[in-house]
Amino acid sequence: MMRNRVQCIVPPHVLEAIEANGTPEQRAWAAATLSVDATVRADRAEAPTAPPHPAADLTAHRRVYDAGNTTSLPGTLVRGEGDPASADVSVNEVYDGFSTTLDLYNQVYSRNSIDDAGLDLIGTVHYSTDFNNAMWDGGQAIFGDGDGDIFNRFTIAVDVIGHELTHGVTQYTAALAYRNQSGALNESMSDVFGSLVKQYHAFPRQTAEQADWLIGAGLWAPRIRGAALRSMKAPGTAYEDPLVGKDPQPATMDGYVTTRQDNGGVHINSGIPNHAFYLAALNFGGYAWEKAGRVWYSALTDRSLSSNAGFLDFARLTVQKAEALFGSGGRQRIHDAWARVGIST
Ligand SMILES: [Zn+2]
């Protein structure tokens, strides 16, 4: 099943650029990273397609494991729920990022963990060696250390942790198929709620106007010319560097990329719904999770949203939700946001 495919934060086009432009050593690890992704995907091919039975208690517990720079999952348990802080910064970043993500979903959307039934959250740090990615594999989040030359550790950005767990939320709700437009919507949901986790977690909390709308700020090592992996405010501008290439994301349908790479451009065309969400949040003003976020969450969790939904299907559903939640003014704000990315609802 598509939903059990591994879903990575760093898209293959970045790894392929490094494979083409890097030193022999960099080329070797880029190839290795691409092939490890494929290995994890293969390992999970036989995973059960039905969600696990919900936990009996309704409080999600966090469990952080250490893979010890191997690829065996989940690894050794190093911090369970309620355990004191670790001496390992990555362990604590995952433990804290899990609770920040649980808080947003619970306090704002009344959702009880990613399955809405208190599912425990499992994360593994120090996966593989110098591993340049973070992933959701259908059952847990996985974080590489980065090689320190191109990427820093992947636990450094709380929006990346929120991004990976939101793949779980999508898996348990609309189960958007991870290819073409439904796949780009799946990626976009993770960026939208990952960014909301970051804005909600900031002290003080950030309004739509104050937020940077970057995904993965701090992930690039200093030598790379880039602010982040993606920008929801200005898709296509997050990085430009001789080694890793240029951010290929379009902001509007005029730039829609038709490709067989990256499952049909799921990390590329996600720029379009990402930018629509940014514009919707700005149209409402204030905290993005309160209005635009509520509209998006209502649409994502509506049973009428098909796993094969395209951009227009999702856009129309958000317009309906906006009207139901916030009246004709809300409807107009959402309609306008989609129109500005080239989608007429
Ligand atoms: Zn993703």
Coordinates of C-alpha atoms and ligand atoms in Angstrom, one line a residue:
M1 CA 0.0 0.0 0.0
M2 CA 1.2 3.5 -0.9
R3 CA 0.6 4.8 2.6
N4 CA 3.2 2.4 4.0
R5 CA 5.9 3.8 1.8
V6 CA 8.6 5.7 3.5
Q7 CA 8.0 9.4 3.4
C8 CA 11.2 11.6 3.6
I9 CA 11.7 15.2 4.4
V10 CA 14.6 15.7 2.0
P11 CA 13.3 15.1 -1.5
P12 CA 15.3 12.9 -4.0
H13 CA 16.1 15.8 -6.2
V14 CA 18.4 17.3 -3.5
L15 CA 20.2 13.9 -3.1
E16 CA 20.4 13.5 -6.9
A17 CA 22.0 17.0 -7.2
I18 CA 24.6 16.0 -4.6
E19 CA 25.2 12.7 -6.4
A20 CA 25.9 14.7 -9.6
N21 CA 27.8 17.7 -8.1
G22 CA 29.6 16.5 -5.0
T23 CA 33.0 15.2 -4.3
P24 CA 33.5 11.4 -4.7
E25 CA 32.8 11.0 -1.0
Q26 CA 29.6 13.1 -1.2
R27 CA 28.5 11.2 -4.3
A28 CA 29.0 7.9 -2.4
W29 CA 26.9 8.9 0.5
A30 CA 24.2 10.5 -1.6
A31 CA 23.9 7.2 -3.5
A32 CA 23.9 5.3 -0.2
T33 CA 21.2 7.6 1.3
L34 CA 19.0 7.1 -1.8
S35 CA 19.5 3.3 -1.5
V36 CA 18.8 3.2 2.2
D37 CA 15.5 4.9 1.6
A38 CA 14.7 2.1 -0.9
T39 CA 15.7 -0.5 1.6
V40 CA 13.4 0.9 4.3
R41 CA 10.6 1.1 1.7
A42 CA 11.2 -2.6 0.9
D43 CA 11.2 -3.6 4.5
R44 CA 7.9 -2.0 5.1
A45 CA 6.3 -3.4 1.9
E46 CA 4.7 -6.2 3.9
A47 CA 3.5 -4.0 6.8
P48 CA -0.1 -4.4 7.7
T49 CA -2.4 -2.0 5.9
A50 CA -5.0 -1.6 8.6
P51 CA -4.3 0.8 11.5
P52 CA -3.2 -1.0 14.7
H53 CA -5.8 -1.4 17.3
P54 CA -6.1 1.8 19.3
A55 CA -4.4 1.8 22.7
A56 CA -6.7 1.1 25.6
D57 CA -5.8 4.2 27.5
L58 CA -6.3 7.6 25.9
T59 CA -2.9 9.2 26.8
A60 CA -0.2 8.9 24.2
H61 CA 3.1 7.9 25.6
R62 CA 6.4 8.9 23.9
R63 CA 9.2 6.5 23.3
V64 CA 12.5 7.6 21.9
Y65 CA 15.0 4.9 20.7
D66 CA 18.7 5.1 19.6
A67 CA 19.7 3.1 16.5
G68 CA 23.3 3.5 17.4
N69 CA 24.2 4.5 13.9
T70 CA 22.8 1.2 12.5
T71 CA 19.7 0.7 10.4
S72 CA 17.9 -1.6 12.7
L73 CA 14.6 -0.3 14.0
P74 CA 13.5 0.8 16.4
G75 CA 16.8 0.4 18.3
T76 CA 17.4 0.7 22.0
L77 CA 14.9 2.5 24.2
V78 CA 16.6 5.5 25.7
R79 CA 13.8 7.8 26.9
G80 CA 10.3 6.7 27.7
E81 CA 7.3 8.8 28.9
G82 CA 8.1 10.6 32.1
D83 CA 11.8 9.7 32.1
P84 CA 14.3 12.5 32.9
A85 CA 16.1 14.4 30.2
S86 CA 18.9 12.5 28.4
A87 CA 22.5 13.7 28.0
D88 CA 21.8 13.3 24.2
V89 CA 20.4 16.5 22.6
S90 CA 18.7 14.6 19.7
V91 CA 16.8 12.4 22.2
N92 CA 15.4 15.4 24.0
E93 CA 14.6 17.3 20.8
V94 CA 12.5 14.3 19.6
Y95 CA 10.9 13.8 23.1
D96 CA 10.0 17.6 23.3
G97 CA 9.0 17.9 19.6
F98 CA 6.6 15.0 20.1
S99 CA 4.8 16.7 23.0
T100 CA 4.7 20.0 21.1
T101 CA 3.0 18.3 18.2
L102 CA 0.6 16.4 20.5
D103 CA -0.2 19.7 22.2
L104 CA -1.2 21.5 19.0
Y105 CA -3.4 18.7 17.8
N106 CA -5.0 18.2 21.2
Q107 CA -5.4 21.7 22.5
V108 CA -6.4 23.3 19.2
Y109 CA -8.1 20.5 17.3
S110 CA -9.1 18.2 20.2
R111 CA -7.3 15.3 18.5
N112 CA -5.9 12.6 20.8
S113 CA -2.6 11.7 19.2
I114 CA -2.1 11.0 15.6
D115 CA -4.8 8.3 15.3
D116 CA -7.2 10.3 17.6
A117 CA -7.1 7.2 20.0
G118 CA -4.0 7.9 22.0
L119 CA -1.5 6.1 19.9
D120 CA 2.0 6.0 21.4
L121 CA 4.6 8.0 19.5
I122 CA 7.8 6.2 18.6
G123 CA 10.9 7.9 17.3
T124 CA 14.4 6.7 16.5
V125 CA 17.5 8.9 16.5
H126 CA 21.0 8.2 15.2
Y127 CA 19.7 6.2 12.3
S128 CA 22.4 4.9 10.1
T129 CA 25.7 6.8 9.7
D130 CA 25.8 10.5 8.6
F131 CA 22.3 9.9 7.4
N132 CA 20.9 13.0 5.6
N133 CA 17.2 12.5 6.1
A134 CA 14.2 12.2 8.4
M135 CA 11.3 9.9 7.6
W136 CA 7.9 8.5 8.6
D137 CA 7.7 4.8 7.7
G138 CA 4.1 4.2 8.5
G139 CA 4.7 3.3 12.1
Q140 CA 7.4 5.6 13.5
A141 CA 9.5 8.7 12.9
I142 CA 13.2 8.2 12.0
F143 CA 15.9 10.9 12.2
G144 CA 19.4 10.9 10.7
D145 CA 22.3 12.8 12.2
G146 CA 23.2 14.5 9.0
D147 CA 26.8 14.5 7.8
G148 CA 27.6 17.8 9.5
D149 CA 29.0 19.1 6.1
I150 CA 25.8 19.5 4.1
F151 CA 23.1 18.8 6.8
N152 CA 22.9 19.3 10.5
R153 CA 21.1 16.8 12.7
F154 CA 17.4 16.4 11.6
T155 CA 16.0 16.8 15.1
I156 CA 17.1 20.4 15.1
A157 CA 13.9 21.7 13.6
V158 CA 10.6 21.2 15.5
D159 CA 8.6 21.7 12.2
V160 CA 10.4 18.6 10.8
I161 CA 9.2 16.6 13.8
G162 CA 5.7 17.9 13.3
H163 CA 6.0 17.2 9.6
E164 CA 6.8 13.5 10.2
L165 CA 4.1 13.0 12.7
T166 CA 1.5 14.7 10.5
H167 CA 2.2 12.0 7.9
G168 CA 0.8 9.7 10.6
V169 CA -2.3 11.9 11.0
T170 CA -2.9 11.9 7.2
Q171 CA -2.4 8.1 7.2
Y172 CA -5.1 7.7 9.8
T173 CA -7.5 10.2 8.1
A174 CA -7.7 10.9 4.4
A175 CA -4.8 8.5 3.6
L176 CA -3.8 10.6 0.7
A177 CA -2.1 8.4 -1.9
Y178 CA 1.6 9.3 -2.1
R179 CA 1.8 10.1 -5.8
N180 CA 1.0 13.1 -8.1
Q181 CA -1.5 15.7 -6.7
S182 CA -2.8 13.6 -3.8
G183 CA 0.8 12.9 -2.8
A184 CA 1.7 16.6 -3.1
L185 CA -1.4 17.3 -0.8
N186 CA 0.0 14.7 1.6
E187 CA 3.4 16.5 1.7
S188 CA 1.7 19.8 2.0
M189 CA -0.4 18.7 5.0
S190 CA 2.8 17.8 6.7
D191 CA 4.4 21.2 5.9
V192 CA 1.2 23.1 7.0
F193 CA 0.8 21.4 10.4
G194 CA 4.6 21.2 10.9
S195 CA 4.8 24.9 10.4
L196 CA 1.8 25.4 12.8
V197 CA 3.6 23.3 15.4
K198 CA 6.6 25.7 15.1
Q199 CA 4.4 28.8 15.3
Y200 CA 2.4 27.4 18.3
H201 CA 5.6 26.3 20.0
A202 CA 7.5 29.6 19.6
F203 CA 7.7 31.9 22.6
P204 CA 5.9 34.2 22.3
R205 CA 3.6 32.4 19.9
Q206 CA 3.7 33.8 16.3
T207 CA 1.0 35.2 14.2
A208 CA 0.8 34.5 10.5
E209 CA 2.5 37.9 9.9
Q210 CA 5.3 37.1 12.3
A211 CA 6.1 33.5 11.2
D212 CA 8.9 32.8 8.7
W213 CA 6.9 30.0 7.0
L214 CA 10.2 28.1 6.4
I215 CA 10.3 24.3 6.6
G216 CA 13.5 22.9 8.1
A217 CA 15.3 26.2 9.0
G218 CA 18.6 25.2 10.6
L219 CA 18.9 22.0 8.7
W220 CA 21.5 23.1 6.1
A221 CA 25.1 23.2 7.4
P222 CA 26.8 26.7 7.2
R223 CA 28.5 26.0 3.9
I224 CA 25.2 25.6 2.0
R225 CA 23.5 28.8 0.7
G226 CA 20.0 28.3 1.8
A227 CA 17.6 29.3 4.6
A228 CA 15.6 26.0 4.7
L229 CA 14.3 23.1 2.7
R230 CA 11.1 24.9 1.6
S231 CA 9.4 28.2 1.9
M232 CA 5.6 28.4 2.1
K233 CA 5.7 32.2 1.8
A234 CA 7.9 32.2 -1.3
P235 CA 8.1 28.6 -2.8
G236 CA 11.2 28.2 -5.0
T237 CA 13.4 30.5 -2.8
A238 CA 14.5 28.3 0.1
Y239 CA 18.0 27.5 -1.2
E240 CA 20.2 27.9 -4.2
D241 CA 23.7 26.4 -4.0
P242 CA 26.2 24.8 -6.5
L243 CA 26.1 21.5 -4.6
V244 CA 22.5 21.0 -3.7
G245 CA 20.9 22.9 -6.6
K246 CA 18.0 25.3 -6.5
D247 CA 14.7 25.0 -4.7
P248 CA 12.4 23.8 -7.6
Q249 CA 9.0 24.5 -5.9
P250 CA 6.3 26.4 -7.8
A251 CA 4.0 28.8 -6.0
T252 CA 1.2 28.6 -8.5
M253 CA -0.4 26.3 -11.1
D254 CA 1.5 28.1 -13.8
G255 CA 4.7 26.4 -12.5
Y256 CA 3.2 23.0 -12.0
V257 CA 5.8 20.4 -12.7
T258 CA 4.8 17.1 -14.5
T259 CA 7.5 14.5 -13.7
R260 CA 7.8 10.9 -12.8
Q261 CA 10.6 11.7 -10.3
D262 CA 9.7 12.0 -6.6
N263 CA 6.5 10.0 -6.9
G264 CA 5.2 12.5 -9.5
G265 CA 6.7 15.6 -7.8
V266 CA 5.2 15.3 -4.4
H267 CA 7.9 17.5 -2.8
I268 CA 7.8 19.9 -5.7
N269 CA 4.2 20.7 -6.4
S270 CA 3.4 20.8 -2.7
G271 CA 4.6 24.4 -3.0
I272 CA 1.2 25.2 -4.6
P273 CA -1.1 24.1 -1.7
N274 CA 1.6 25.3 0.8
H275 CA 1.4 28.8 -0.7
A276 CA -2.4 28.7 -0.7
F277 CA -2.4 27.9 3.0
Y278 CA 0.0 30.8 3.6
L279 CA -2.2 33.2 1.7
A280 CA -5.3 31.9 3.5
A281 CA -3.6 32.5 6.9
L282 CA -2.6 36.0 5.9
N283 CA -6.1 36.7 4.7
F284 CA -7.5 35.8 8.1
G285 CA -4.6 37.3 10.1
G286 CA -3.8 36.4 13.7
Y287 CA -2.7 32.9 14.7
A288 CA -2.7 30.7 11.6
W289 CA -3.8 27.6 13.6
E290 CA -7.1 29.3 14.7
K291 CA -8.8 29.9 11.4
A292 CA -6.9 28.7 8.3
G293 CA -5.5 25.8 10.3
R294 CA -9.0 24.8 11.5
V295 CA -10.3 25.0 7.9
W296 CA -7.5 22.7 6.7
Y297 CA -7.9 20.3 9.6
S298 CA -11.6 20.0 9.1
A299 CA -11.1 19.2 5.4
L300 CA -8.3 16.7 6.0
T301 CA -10.4 14.8 8.5
D302 CA -13.6 14.9 6.5
R303 CA -14.6 11.4 5.4
S304 CA -15.6 12.8 2.0
L305 CA -12.0 13.6 1.2
S306 CA -10.8 10.8 -1.1
S307 CA -7.4 9.3 -0.9
N308 CA -7.0 10.2 -4.6
A309 CA -8.1 13.8 -4.1
G310 CA -6.5 16.4 -6.4
F311 CA -5.8 20.1 -5.6
L312 CA -9.2 21.2 -6.8
D313 CA -11.1 18.6 -4.7
F314 CA -9.3 19.7 -1.6
A315 CA -9.6 23.4 -2.4
R316 CA -13.4 23.1 -2.9
L317 CA -13.7 21.2 0.4
T318 CA -11.8 23.9 2.3
V319 CA -14.1 26.6 0.8
Q320 CA -17.1 24.6 2.2
K321 CA -15.5 24.2 5.5
A322 CA -14.6 27.9 5.7
E323 CA -18.2 28.8 5.1
A324 CA -19.5 26.4 7.7
L325 CA -16.9 27.6 10.3
F326 CA -16.6 31.3 9.5
G327 CA -19.4 32.3 7.2
S328 CA -19.3 34.1 3.9
G329 CA -16.3 36.2 4.9
G330 CA -14.3 33.0 5.7
R331 CA -15.5 31.5 2.4
Q332 CA -14.2 34.5 0.5
R333 CA -10.8 34.5 2.2
I334 CA -10.2 30.8 1.3
H335 CA -11.6 31.2 -2.2
D336 CA -9.2 34.2 -2.8
A337 CA -6.2 32.2 -1.5
W338 CA -6.7 29.4 -3.9
A339 CA -7.5 31.8 -6.8
R340 CA -4.1 33.4 -6.3
V341 CA -2.3 30.1 -6.8
G342 CA -4.3 29.5 -9.9
I343 CA -7.1 27.2 -8.6
S344 CA -10.6 28.5 -9.2
T345 CA -13.1 27.0 -6.7
Ligands
ZN1 ZN 7.1 14.4 4.1

